[in-house]
mmCIF file of C-alpha atoms in Angstrom:
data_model
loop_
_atom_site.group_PDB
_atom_site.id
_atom_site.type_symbol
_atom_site.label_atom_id
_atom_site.label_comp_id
_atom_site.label_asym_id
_atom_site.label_seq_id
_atom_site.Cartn_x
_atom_site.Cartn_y
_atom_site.Cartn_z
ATOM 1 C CA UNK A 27 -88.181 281.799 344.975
ATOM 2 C CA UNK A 28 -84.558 279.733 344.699
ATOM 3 C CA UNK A 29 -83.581 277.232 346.757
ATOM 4 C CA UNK A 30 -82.435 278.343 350.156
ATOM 5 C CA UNK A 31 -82.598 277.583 353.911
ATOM 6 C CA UNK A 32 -85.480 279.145 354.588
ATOM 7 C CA UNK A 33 -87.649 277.625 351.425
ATOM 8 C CA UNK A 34 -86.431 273.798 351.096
ATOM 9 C CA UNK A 35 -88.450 273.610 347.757
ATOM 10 C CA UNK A 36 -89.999 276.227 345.230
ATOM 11 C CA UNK A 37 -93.275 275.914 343.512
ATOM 12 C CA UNK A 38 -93.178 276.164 339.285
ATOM 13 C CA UNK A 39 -94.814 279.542 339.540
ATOM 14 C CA UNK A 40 -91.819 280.929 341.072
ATOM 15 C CA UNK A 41 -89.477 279.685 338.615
ATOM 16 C CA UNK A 42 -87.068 282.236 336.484
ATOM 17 C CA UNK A 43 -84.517 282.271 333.844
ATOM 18 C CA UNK A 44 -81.129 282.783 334.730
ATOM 19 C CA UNK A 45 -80.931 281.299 338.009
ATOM 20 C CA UNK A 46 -79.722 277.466 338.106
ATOM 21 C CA UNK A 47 -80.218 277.392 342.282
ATOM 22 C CA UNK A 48 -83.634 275.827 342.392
ATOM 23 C CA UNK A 49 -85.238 272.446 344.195
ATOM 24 C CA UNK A 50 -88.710 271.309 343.550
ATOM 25 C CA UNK A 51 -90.480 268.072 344.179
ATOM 26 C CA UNK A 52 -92.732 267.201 341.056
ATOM 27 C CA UNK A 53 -94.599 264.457 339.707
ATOM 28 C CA UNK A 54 -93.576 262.862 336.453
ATOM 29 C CA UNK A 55 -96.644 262.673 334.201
ATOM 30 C CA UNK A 56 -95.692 261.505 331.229
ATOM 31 C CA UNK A 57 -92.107 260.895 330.067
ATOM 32 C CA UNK A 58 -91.511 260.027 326.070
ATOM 33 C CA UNK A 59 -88.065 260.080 323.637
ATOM 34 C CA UNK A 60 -87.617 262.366 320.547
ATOM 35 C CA UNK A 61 -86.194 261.550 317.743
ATOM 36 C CA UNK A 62 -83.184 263.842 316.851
ATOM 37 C CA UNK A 63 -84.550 266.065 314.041
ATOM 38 C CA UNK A 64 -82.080 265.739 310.838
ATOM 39 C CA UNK A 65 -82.264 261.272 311.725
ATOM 40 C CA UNK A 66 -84.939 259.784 312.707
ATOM 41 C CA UNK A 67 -83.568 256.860 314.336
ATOM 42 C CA UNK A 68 -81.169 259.058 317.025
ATOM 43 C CA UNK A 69 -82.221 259.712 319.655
ATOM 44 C CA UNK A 70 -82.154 263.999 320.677
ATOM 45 C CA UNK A 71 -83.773 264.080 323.711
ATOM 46 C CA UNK A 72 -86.078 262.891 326.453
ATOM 47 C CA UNK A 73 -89.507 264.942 327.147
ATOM 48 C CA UNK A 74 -91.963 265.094 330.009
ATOM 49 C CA UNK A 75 -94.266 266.969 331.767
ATOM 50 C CA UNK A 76 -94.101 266.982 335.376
ATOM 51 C CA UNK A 77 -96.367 268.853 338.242
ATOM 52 C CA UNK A 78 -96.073 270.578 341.359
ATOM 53 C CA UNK A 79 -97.717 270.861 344.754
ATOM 54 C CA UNK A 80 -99.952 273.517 343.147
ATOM 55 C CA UNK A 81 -101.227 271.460 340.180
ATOM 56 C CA UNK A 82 -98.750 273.777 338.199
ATOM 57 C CA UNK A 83 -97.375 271.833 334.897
ATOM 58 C CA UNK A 84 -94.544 272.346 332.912
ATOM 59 C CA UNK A 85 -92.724 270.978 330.096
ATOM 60 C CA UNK A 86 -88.969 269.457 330.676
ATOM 61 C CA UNK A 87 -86.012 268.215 328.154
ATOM 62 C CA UNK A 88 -83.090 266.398 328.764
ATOM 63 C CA UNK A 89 -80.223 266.488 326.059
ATOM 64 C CA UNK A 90 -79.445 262.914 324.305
ATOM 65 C CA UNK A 91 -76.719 263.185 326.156
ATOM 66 C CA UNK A 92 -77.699 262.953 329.307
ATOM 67 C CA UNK A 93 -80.202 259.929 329.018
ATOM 68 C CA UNK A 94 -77.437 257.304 330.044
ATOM 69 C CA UNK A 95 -77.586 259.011 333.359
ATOM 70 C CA UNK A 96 -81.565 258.894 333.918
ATOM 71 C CA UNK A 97 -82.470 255.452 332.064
ATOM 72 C CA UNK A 98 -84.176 253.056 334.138
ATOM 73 C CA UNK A 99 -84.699 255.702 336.700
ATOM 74 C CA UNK A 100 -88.147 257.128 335.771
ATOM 75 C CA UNK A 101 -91.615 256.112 335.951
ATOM 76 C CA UNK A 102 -94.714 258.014 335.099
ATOM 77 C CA UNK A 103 -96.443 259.015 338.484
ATOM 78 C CA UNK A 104 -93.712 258.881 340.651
ATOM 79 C CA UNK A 105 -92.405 262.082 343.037
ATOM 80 C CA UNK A 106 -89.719 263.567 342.542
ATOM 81 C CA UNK A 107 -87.069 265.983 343.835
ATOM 82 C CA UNK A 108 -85.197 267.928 341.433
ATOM 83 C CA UNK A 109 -82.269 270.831 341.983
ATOM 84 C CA UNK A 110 -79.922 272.905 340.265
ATOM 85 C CA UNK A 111 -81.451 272.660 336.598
ATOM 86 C CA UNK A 112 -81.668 275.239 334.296
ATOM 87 C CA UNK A 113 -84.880 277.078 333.564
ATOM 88 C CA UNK A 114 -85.511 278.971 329.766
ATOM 89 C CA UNK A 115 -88.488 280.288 328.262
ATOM 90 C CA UNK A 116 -90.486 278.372 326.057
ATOM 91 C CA UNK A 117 -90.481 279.992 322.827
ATOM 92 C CA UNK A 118 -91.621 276.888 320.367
ATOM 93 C CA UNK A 119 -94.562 277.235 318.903
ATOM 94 C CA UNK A 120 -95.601 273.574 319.669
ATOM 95 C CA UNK A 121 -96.224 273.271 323.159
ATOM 96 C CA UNK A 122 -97.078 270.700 325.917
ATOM 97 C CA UNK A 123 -98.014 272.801 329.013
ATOM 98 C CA UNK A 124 -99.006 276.395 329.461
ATOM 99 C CA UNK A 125 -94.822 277.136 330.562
#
């Protein structure tokens, strides 16, 4: 279910492609940088796994570019709220969480 006044925030279950109106409140589980594939010593993006209310996990990126904009704001095991992100299937054959 999106984000709307009725529903303040939506479970990972309910999550969708093709819809970028969604709020949840998760818990960051682990957080960890990836090297950029073709050099090793850029960074190409920041991966974690974060939970829901439900126990539900799920697998999250944030482009290199974007790091400046989170750094120094996470910790592992803290809550929290999240809206108007993008949602695609996972179609890597390495993966960290069941979605």
């Amino acid at each position: 279910m999106a984000y709307s006044s009725n529903t303040l925030f939506s479970v990972f279950n309910d999550l969708h492609p093709g819809s970028t109106a969604w709020a949840v409140k998760a818990r960051l589980i682990r957080w960890y940088k990836q090297p950029a594939f073709q050099n090793k010593q850029q960074l190409g993006s920041v991966e974690m796994v974060i939970h829901d209310q439900d126990g539900v996990r799920i697998h999250v990126a944030i482009k290199a570019l974007l790091y400046a904009k989170f750094k120094g704001l996470l910790s592992e095991g803290e809550l929290y709220i999240i809206k108007n992100f993008f949602v695609n299937d996972n179609k890597t054959t390495l993966k960290t969480t069941k979605f």
